[in-house]
Amino acid sequence: MKQLEIAHLDKAFDQQVLFKDASFMFNQGKIYGLLGRNGSGKSTLFNMIVRNLPHDHGTIAVDADDGRGLITDYADTSVGMVYTQPHLPAFMTGLEFVNYFMSINRTRLEQAHSSVQATDFFEMAGLSQADANKLLRDYSEGMRNKLQIVVSLMLRTCLVSFKNYLQEGQYNHLKTAVKGAFTVFPKSPTFV
């Protein structure tokens, strides 16, 4: 079972202490919720996990794909984050974007999947063939978010985090994609 472990984590900005000796274990296939008021450190935690921001002390470890167990020197592609406001190239169709993503991640995808067809991933997210052929600039925000989720799931990252989904009213889009992930990938990642 894949895991992500946070152990004795400290993080402060000047005098503002966000984490002091924080520890938690996230297990594969589970869905977790992280709630807190603005400025409490939710985004900071996600940014430390995906290595966009350093932590002050402690460890963040993920299960290695090669069976070595929990490691702290994981690649930043071992975890994924779906942003509330996706930044996708407006000039491409959904299918062109997914095919481009697949071409630059071909080796990792071949290791993770027996069949690598862009259309399979669109079906998983509940996007139609007509949706696949639309320009990304014509996608609704929910469709862009679904596509972002699909791209994260394609790499079978150990953790996929969704920032502000409940606040932004995107729960139904998240639910559809997560349900699809558990159907297509029986050993799905952890969702936070």
Short mmCIF file of C-alpha atoms in Angstrom, two decimals:
data_model
loop_
_atom_site.label_atom_id
_atom_site.label_comp_id
_atom_site.label_asym_id
_atom_site.label_seq_id
_atom_site.Cartn_x
_atom_site.Cartn_y
_atom_site.Cartn_z
CA MET A 1 0.00 0.00 0.00
CA LYS A 2 1.42 3.36 -1.01
CA GLN A 3 1.70 5.98 1.69
CA LEU A 4 2.74 9.55 2.21
CA GLU A 5 4.13 10.31 5.65
CA ILE A 6 4.59 13.68 7.28
CA ALA A 7 6.76 13.39 10.39
CA HIS A 8 7.67 16.09 12.93
CA LEU A 9 7.06 18.82 10.36
CA ASP A 10 7.77 22.44 11.27
CA LYS A 11 7.04 25.50 9.14
CA ALA A 12 6.95 29.17 10.08
CA PHE A 13 6.95 32.48 8.25
CA ASP A 14 8.77 34.94 10.51
CA GLN A 15 6.84 34.78 13.80
CA GLN A 16 3.80 33.03 12.26
CA VAL A 17 4.10 29.32 13.16
CA LEU A 18 1.95 27.17 10.87
CA PHE A 19 3.24 23.69 11.78
CA LYS A 20 5.03 22.57 14.93
CA ASP A 21 5.96 18.87 15.14
CA ALA A 22 3.08 17.89 12.83
CA SER A 23 2.81 14.21 11.86
CA PHE A 24 0.31 12.28 9.76
CA MET A 25 0.17 9.21 7.51
CA PHE A 26 -1.89 9.31 4.30
CA ASN A 27 -2.75 5.85 2.92
CA GLN A 28 -3.39 4.83 -0.68
CA GLY A 29 -6.96 4.64 -1.87
CA LYS A 30 -8.31 6.91 0.86
CA ILE A 31 -9.88 10.33 0.50
CA TYR A 32 -8.95 12.88 3.17
CA GLY A 33 -10.30 16.34 3.87
CA LEU A 34 -8.14 19.15 5.19
CA LEU A 35 -10.17 21.97 6.69
CA GLY A 36 -9.01 25.22 8.22
CA ARG A 37 -9.56 28.94 8.10
CA ASN A 38 -7.71 31.19 5.68
CA GLY A 39 -4.04 31.45 6.52
CA SER A 40 -3.96 28.29 8.64
CA GLY A 41 -1.45 26.50 6.38
CA LYS A 42 -3.50 24.24 4.09
CA SER A 43 -1.94 25.57 0.88
CA THR A 44 1.47 25.72 2.55
CA LEU A 45 1.23 22.02 3.41
CA PHE A 46 0.31 21.09 -0.17
CA ASN A 47 3.12 23.26 -1.53
CA MET A 48 5.63 21.58 0.80
CA ILE A 49 4.42 18.12 -0.27
CA VAL A 50 4.78 18.92 -3.99
CA ARG A 51 8.11 20.63 -3.33
CA ASN A 52 7.08 24.13 -4.35
CA LEU A 53 8.04 25.33 -0.86
CA PRO A 54 10.70 24.06 1.59
CA HIS A 55 9.80 22.99 5.12
CA ASP A 56 11.85 24.14 8.13
CA HIS A 57 12.25 20.81 9.90
CA GLY A 58 10.94 17.25 9.78
CA THR A 59 10.35 14.91 6.88
CA ILE A 60 7.88 14.31 4.08
CA ALA A 61 8.24 10.83 2.60
CA VAL A 62 6.45 8.82 -0.08
CA ASP A 63 6.60 5.14 -0.99
CA ALA A 64 9.17 4.51 -3.68
CA ASP A 65 7.92 2.86 -6.86
CA ASP A 66 10.82 0.39 -6.71
CA GLY A 67 9.89 -1.17 -3.37
CA ARG A 68 12.43 0.69 -1.19
CA GLY A 69 9.67 1.85 1.15
CA LEU A 70 9.27 5.43 2.35
CA ILE A 71 11.81 7.84 0.88
CA THR A 72 12.30 11.56 1.39
CA ASP A 73 14.22 12.19 -1.85
CA TYR A 74 11.20 11.55 -4.07
CA ALA A 75 10.84 13.14 -7.49
CA ASP A 76 8.50 16.10 -7.63
CA THR A 77 6.48 14.12 -10.17
CA SER A 78 5.66 11.52 -7.49
CA VAL A 79 2.90 13.75 -6.20
CA GLY A 80 0.37 15.85 -8.05
CA MET A 81 -1.66 18.93 -7.27
CA VAL A 82 -4.78 20.06 -9.08
CA TYR A 83 -5.11 23.81 -8.91
CA THR A 84 -8.42 25.62 -8.43
CA GLN A 85 -7.68 27.84 -11.43
CA PRO A 86 -6.12 25.51 -14.02
CA HIS A 87 -3.53 26.95 -16.37
CA LEU A 88 -3.94 25.06 -19.62
CA PRO A 89 -2.93 26.14 -23.14
CA ALA A 90 -6.06 27.75 -24.60
CA PHE A 91 -4.91 27.19 -28.21
CA MET A 92 -4.96 23.37 -27.94
CA THR A 93 -7.88 20.97 -27.95
CA GLY A 94 -8.30 18.70 -24.95
CA LEU A 95 -7.11 15.75 -27.02
CA GLU A 96 -4.05 17.65 -28.29
CA PHE A 97 -3.16 18.60 -24.72
CA VAL A 98 -3.51 15.04 -23.41
CA ASN A 99 -1.51 13.65 -26.36
CA TYR A 100 1.21 16.27 -25.78
CA PHE A 101 1.29 15.39 -22.08
CA MET A 102 1.50 11.70 -22.98
CA SER A 103 4.37 12.30 -25.41
CA ILE A 104 6.52 14.08 -22.83
CA ASN A 105 5.73 11.42 -20.20
CA ARG A 106 5.77 8.37 -22.51
CA THR A 107 8.23 6.28 -20.44
CA ARG A 108 6.42 6.83 -17.14
CA LEU A 109 3.05 6.13 -18.74
CA GLU A 110 4.24 2.89 -20.35
CA GLN A 111 5.47 1.73 -16.94
CA ALA A 112 2.17 2.62 -15.26
CA HIS A 113 -0.37 1.37 -17.86
CA SER A 114 -0.72 -1.62 -20.13
CA SER A 115 -2.63 0.50 -22.65
CA VAL A 116 -2.02 4.19 -23.16
CA GLN A 117 -4.84 5.78 -25.16
CA ALA A 118 -5.85 9.39 -24.57
CA THR A 119 -9.53 8.59 -25.15
CA ASP A 120 -9.54 6.13 -22.21
CA PHE A 121 -8.64 8.96 -19.86
CA PHE A 122 -11.34 11.25 -21.25
CA GLU A 123 -13.95 8.58 -20.59
CA MET A 124 -12.65 8.18 -17.03
CA ALA A 125 -13.31 11.86 -16.34
CA GLY A 126 -16.74 11.82 -17.93
CA LEU A 127 -15.62 13.91 -20.92
CA SER A 128 -17.03 12.99 -24.34
CA GLN A 129 -15.34 12.67 -27.73
CA ALA A 130 -16.88 16.04 -28.64
CA ASP A 131 -15.28 17.52 -25.50
CA ALA A 132 -11.92 16.04 -26.50
CA ASN A 133 -12.05 17.94 -29.78
CA LYS A 134 -12.96 21.34 -28.28
CA LEU A 135 -10.36 24.03 -27.75
CA LEU A 136 -9.38 24.31 -24.10
CA ARG A 137 -10.39 27.98 -24.13
CA ASP A 138 -13.96 26.78 -24.78
CA TYR A 139 -13.95 24.36 -21.81
CA SER A 140 -15.92 25.32 -18.74
CA GLU A 141 -13.95 25.67 -15.52
CA GLY A 142 -15.26 22.28 -14.41
CA MET A 143 -14.11 20.63 -17.65
CA ARG A 144 -10.63 22.18 -17.28
CA ASN A 145 -10.48 20.90 -13.71
CA LYS A 146 -11.50 17.40 -14.82
CA LEU A 147 -8.78 17.43 -17.48
CA GLN A 148 -6.24 18.52 -14.89
CA ILE A 149 -7.33 15.65 -12.63
CA VAL A 150 -7.02 13.16 -15.50
CA VAL A 151 -3.47 14.28 -16.27
CA SER A 152 -2.48 13.85 -12.61
CA LEU A 153 -4.05 10.40 -12.46
CA MET A 154 -2.38 9.27 -15.67
CA LEU A 155 0.98 9.29 -13.91
CA ARG A 156 -0.40 7.32 -10.96
CA THR A 157 1.03 9.72 -8.45
CA CYS A 158 0.83 8.65 -4.83
CA LEU A 159 -1.09 11.75 -3.79
CA VAL A 160 -3.38 14.08 -5.65
CA SER A 161 -4.38 17.19 -3.74
CA PHE A 162 -7.30 19.43 -4.60
CA LYS A 163 -7.13 22.92 -3.20
CA ASN A 164 -10.40 24.73 -2.43
CA TYR A 165 -12.71 22.29 -4.19
CA LEU A 166 -15.43 22.48 -1.57
CA GLN A 167 -15.09 26.25 -1.27
CA GLU A 168 -15.30 26.72 -5.00
CA GLY A 169 -18.33 24.46 -5.46
CA GLN A 170 -16.38 21.97 -7.57
CA TYR A 171 -17.29 18.92 -5.49
CA ASN A 172 -19.38 17.26 -8.24
CA HIS A 173 -16.51 17.53 -10.75
CA LEU A 174 -14.13 16.08 -8.18
CA LYS A 175 -16.55 13.27 -7.31
CA THR A 176 -16.95 12.26 -10.97
CA ALA A 177 -13.21 12.14 -11.63
CA VAL A 178 -12.38 10.36 -8.37
CA LYS A 179 -15.10 7.75 -9.03
CA GLY A 180 -13.61 7.23 -12.49
CA ALA A 181 -10.14 6.89 -11.02
CA PHE A 182 -11.19 4.15 -8.61
CA THR A 183 -12.90 2.34 -11.51
CA VAL A 184 -9.97 2.56 -13.94
CA PHE A 185 -7.18 2.29 -11.36
CA PRO A 186 -8.08 -0.23 -8.62
CA LYS A 187 -4.93 0.85 -6.78
CA SER A 188 -5.78 4.53 -6.95
CA PRO A 189 -3.77 7.30 -5.36
CA THR A 190 -4.57 9.04 -2.14
CA PHE A 191 -6.82 12.08 -2.49
CA VAL A 192 -6.56 15.09 -0.16
#
